mmCIF file of C-alpha atoms in Angstrom:
data_model
loop_
_atom_site.group_PDB
_atom_site.id
_atom_site.type_symbol
_atom_site.label_atom_id
_atom_site.label_comp_id
_atom_site.label_asym_id
_atom_site.label_seq_id
_atom_site.Cartn_x
_atom_site.Cartn_y
_atom_site.Cartn_z
ATOM 1 C CA MET A 1358 -31.492 -6.229 10.566
ATOM 2 C CA LEU A 1359 -33.968 -3.638 10.494
ATOM 3 C CA GLY A 1360 -34.450 -0.482 12.967
ATOM 4 C CA GLN A 1361 -30.521 -1.687 14.515
ATOM 5 C CA PRO A 1362 -27.488 1.039 13.577
ATOM 6 C CA PHE A 1363 -26.625 -1.132 9.883
ATOM 7 C CA THR A 1364 -22.983 -0.114 10.613
ATOM 8 C CA THR A 1365 -23.769 -3.478 13.632
ATOM 9 C CA PHE A 1366 -22.988 -5.286 9.866
ATOM 10 C CA ILE A 1367 -20.285 -4.275 8.993
ATOM 11 C CA HIS A 1368 -15.596 -5.189 10.484
ATOM 12 C CA PRO A 1369 -14.595 -2.974 11.337
ATOM 13 C CA ASP A 1370 -12.195 -1.856 8.799
ATOM 14 C CA ASP A 1371 -14.621 -0.746 6.880
ATOM 15 C CA ILE A 1372 -16.784 1.652 8.771
ATOM 16 C CA GLU A 1373 -15.186 4.446 8.965
ATOM 17 C CA ARG A 1374 -15.149 4.222 4.496
ATOM 18 C CA VAL A 1375 -18.541 2.957 4.621
ATOM 19 C CA VAL A 1376 -19.501 5.431 6.759
ATOM 20 C CA GLU A 1377 -18.360 8.854 5.342
ATOM 21 C CA ASN A 1378 -19.877 7.240 1.795
ATOM 22 C CA TYR A 1379 -23.220 7.364 3.354
ATOM 23 C CA LYS A 1380 -22.035 11.468 5.458
ATOM 24 C CA ARG A 1381 -21.063 12.535 2.165
ATOM 25 C CA ARG A 1382 -23.654 10.095 -0.361
ATOM 26 C CA LEU A 1383 -26.270 12.271 2.707
ATOM 27 C CA ARG A 1384 -25.005 16.150 1.604
ATOM 28 C CA GLY A 1385 -25.074 15.407 -1.546
ATOM 29 C CA GLU A 1386 -21.336 15.318 -2.286
ATOM 30 C CA ASN A 1387 -20.353 12.128 -5.348
ATOM 31 C CA VAL A 1388 -19.663 9.575 -3.250
ATOM 32 C CA GLU A 1389 -17.600 5.734 -5.264
ATOM 33 C CA GLN A 1390 -20.941 4.337 -6.910
ATOM 34 C CA HIS A 1391 -19.538 1.026 -6.363
ATOM 35 C CA TYR A 1392 -17.187 -0.381 -4.546
ATOM 36 C CA GLU A 1393 -16.598 -3.571 -2.292
ATOM 37 C CA PHE A 1394 -16.742 -4.010 1.794
ATOM 38 C CA ARG A 1395 -16.703 -6.933 4.303
ATOM 39 C CA ILE A 1396 -19.423 -7.724 5.845
ATOM 40 C CA LEU A 1397 -20.497 -9.474 9.379
ATOM 41 C CA THR A 1398 -22.721 -12.829 9.078
ATOM 42 C CA THR A 1399 -24.856 -13.660 12.672
ATOM 43 C CA GLU A 1400 -22.034 -16.807 12.894
ATOM 44 C CA GLY A 1401 -18.877 -13.994 13.202
ATOM 45 C CA GLY A 1402 -17.688 -14.207 9.485
ATOM 46 C CA VAL A 1403 -17.377 -12.104 7.029
ATOM 47 C CA VAL A 1404 -18.718 -11.667 3.463
ATOM 48 C CA TRP A 1405 -17.270 -9.496 1.049
ATOM 49 C CA VAL A 1406 -19.726 -7.460 -0.754
ATOM 50 C CA GLU A 1407 -20.322 -5.648 -4.115
ATOM 51 C CA PHE A 1408 -22.073 -1.434 -2.943
ATOM 52 C CA SER A 1409 -24.153 0.059 -4.889
ATOM 53 C CA ALA A 1410 -26.183 3.730 -3.818
ATOM 54 C CA VAL A 1411 -27.920 5.914 -4.414
ATOM 55 C CA ALA A 1412 -29.768 9.210 -2.074
ATOM 56 C CA ILE A 1413 -33.805 9.153 -1.771
ATOM 57 C CA GLN A 1414 -36.080 11.042 -0.028
ATOM 58 C CA TRP A 1415 -37.514 7.902 2.540
ATOM 59 C CA GLU A 1416 -41.369 9.700 4.338
ATOM 60 C CA GLY A 1417 -39.420 13.350 3.650
ATOM 61 C CA GLN A 1418 -35.893 11.919 5.094
ATOM 62 C CA PRO A 1419 -33.121 12.523 3.208
ATOM 63 C CA ALA A 1420 -32.077 8.367 2.643
ATOM 64 C CA THR A 1421 -29.758 6.021 0.489
ATOM 65 C CA LEU A 1422 -31.301 2.981 -1.424
ATOM 66 C CA SER A 1423 -28.242 0.015 -1.997
ATOM 67 C CA PHE A 1424 -27.668 -3.143 -3.351
ATOM 68 C CA LEU A 1425 -25.060 -5.459 -2.308
ATOM 69 C CA THR A 1426 -23.943 -7.956 -3.971
ATOM 70 C CA ASP A 1427 -22.089 -10.755 -2.577
ATOM 71 C CA VAL A 1428 -19.299 -11.324 -3.813
ATOM 72 C CA THR A 1429 -17.038 -13.435 -1.536
ATOM 73 C CA LYS A 1430 -15.799 -16.605 -4.075
ATOM 74 C CA ARG A 1431 -15.482 -14.067 -6.649
ATOM 75 C CA ARG A 1432 -12.484 -12.224 -4.169
ATOM 76 C CA ALA A 1433 -11.550 -15.512 -3.772
ATOM 77 C CA LEU A 1434 -10.687 -16.467 -7.060
ATOM 78 C CA GLN A 1435 -9.062 -13.207 -7.819
ATOM 79 C CA GLU A 1436 -6.524 -14.095 -5.259
ATOM 80 C CA GLN A 1437 -6.056 -17.842 -6.417
ATOM 81 C CA LEU A 1438 -5.232 -16.028 -9.473
ATOM 82 C CA LEU A 1439 -3.371 -13.696 -7.831
ATOM 83 C CA ALA A 1440 -1.279 -16.733 -5.582
ATOM 84 C CA LYS A 1441 -0.647 -18.387 -9.152
ATOM 85 C CA THR A 1442 0.631 -15.423 -11.024
ATOM 86 C CA ARG A 1443 3.114 -15.227 -8.108
ATOM 87 C CA GLU A 1444 4.162 -18.929 -8.261
ATOM 88 C CA GLN A 1445 4.343 -19.063 -12.363
ATOM 89 C CA GLU A 1446 6.229 -15.598 -11.942
ATOM 90 C CA VAL A 1447 8.996 -17.140 -9.872
ATOM 91 C CA ILE A 1448 9.186 -19.953 -11.925
ATOM 92 C CA PHE A 1449 9.998 -18.235 -14.650
ATOM 93 C CA GLN A 1450 12.081 -15.948 -12.922
ATOM 94 C CA SER A 1451 13.833 -18.652 -11.667
ATOM 95 C CA THR A 1452 14.451 -21.137 -14.561
ATOM 96 C CA VAL A 1453 17.400 -21.414 -15.613
ATOM 97 C CA ILE A 1454 16.426 -21.961 -19.330
ATOM 98 C CA GLY A 1455 15.505 -18.440 -21.114
ATOM 99 C CA ILE A 1456 12.001 -17.033 -21.685
ATOM 100 C CA ALA A 1457 10.239 -14.605 -23.515
ATOM 101 C CA LEU A 1458 7.262 -14.309 -24.837
ATOM 102 C CA PHE A 1459 6.528 -12.681 -28.427
ATOM 103 C CA GLN A 1460 3.868 -10.522 -29.801
ATOM 104 C CA SER A 1461 3.053 -9.791 -33.972
ATOM 105 C CA GLN A 1462 7.132 -9.839 -33.761
ATOM 106 C CA GLN A 1463 6.768 -7.467 -30.592
ATOM 107 C CA LEU A 1464 8.316 -8.505 -27.394
ATOM 108 C CA GLN A 1465 5.991 -8.700 -24.267
ATOM 109 C CA TRP A 1466 7.159 -10.740 -21.909
ATOM 110 C CA ALA A 1467 10.646 -11.686 -21.372
ATOM 111 C CA ASN A 1468 12.384 -13.149 -18.656
ATOM 112 C CA SER A 1469 15.606 -12.219 -16.620
ATOM 113 C CA MET A 1470 17.714 -15.435 -18.525
ATOM 114 C CA LEU A 1471 16.846 -14.194 -21.568
ATOM 115 C CA GLU A 1472 17.732 -10.547 -20.996
ATOM 116 C CA SER A 1473 21.266 -11.657 -19.477
ATOM 117 C CA MET A 1474 22.134 -14.246 -22.872
ATOM 118 C CA PRO A 1475 22.164 -10.995 -24.697
ATOM 119 C CA GLY A 1476 24.383 -9.111 -21.642
ATOM 120 C CA TYR A 1477 21.507 -6.521 -20.951
ATOM 121 C CA ALA A 1478 20.502 -5.670 -17.344
ATOM 122 C CA GLN A 1479 17.859 -7.830 -16.090
ATOM 123 C CA GLY A 1480 14.664 -5.378 -16.924
ATOM 124 C CA GLY A 1481 17.245 -4.103 -19.668
ATOM 125 C CA LEU A 1482 15.199 -6.093 -21.997
ATOM 126 C CA GLN A 1483 12.260 -3.279 -23.776
ATOM 127 C CA LYS A 1484 9.212 -4.168 -24.047
ATOM 128 C CA GLY A 1485 7.361 -3.897 -27.358
ATOM 129 C CA ALA A 1486 11.022 -4.137 -29.037
ATOM 130 C CA GLN A 1487 10.673 -6.191 -32.519
ATOM 131 C CA TRP A 1488 13.662 -9.169 -32.327
ATOM 132 C CA ALA A 1489 14.317 -12.320 -34.743
ATOM 133 C CA TYR A 1490 15.773 -14.943 -33.279
ATOM 134 C CA CYS A 1491 17.142 -17.820 -34.806
ATOM 135 C CA LEU A 1492 18.379 -21.255 -33.639
ATOM 136 C CA LYS A 1493 21.988 -21.765 -33.273
ATOM 137 C CA PRO A 1494 23.098 -23.741 -36.160
ATOM 138 C CA SER A 1495 23.918 -26.322 -33.857
ATOM 139 C CA GLY A 1496 21.626 -26.625 -32.146
ATOM 140 C CA THR A 1497 23.010 -25.535 -28.697
ATOM 141 C CA GLY A 1498 20.419 -22.519 -28.304
ATOM 142 C CA VAL A 1499 19.142 -19.436 -28.921
ATOM 143 C CA SER A 1500 20.368 -16.702 -31.156
ATOM 144 C CA PHE A 1501 18.981 -12.847 -30.029
ATOM 145 C CA TYR A 1502 19.158 -10.479 -33.883
ATOM 146 C CA LEU A 1503 17.664 -7.206 -32.485
ATOM 147 C CA ARG A 1504 15.881 -4.853 -35.945
#
């Protein structure tokens, strides 16, 4: 790595951003302090890194002191969580059962089936609306009353 241009190790899709931030940092301009980009391994793999740097003087010349942290596993976990969340959203929205999340009697989330039960269009129930609810005496469902 020593003596080679740092761009040799940066994923081609990220080079422009990293080089532009590098140039701006050396000119003393404000640059985002922390960001993520991909680097290439010697085996041709890709590793996501969190990057932070500060401008310094090195042997009388402007330079940067850079810190890179491997965040590949964290990004993979975030992507898995996002995929699982999307999957659950599809399940919640496609079920024939009305589902709602209330916190302190405030509606936080409702699926489309629940919205359609009292006759609201999709998106018609407003987050934060106060609702009282009770089971119908027949036990066939739930009636909602706006407070």
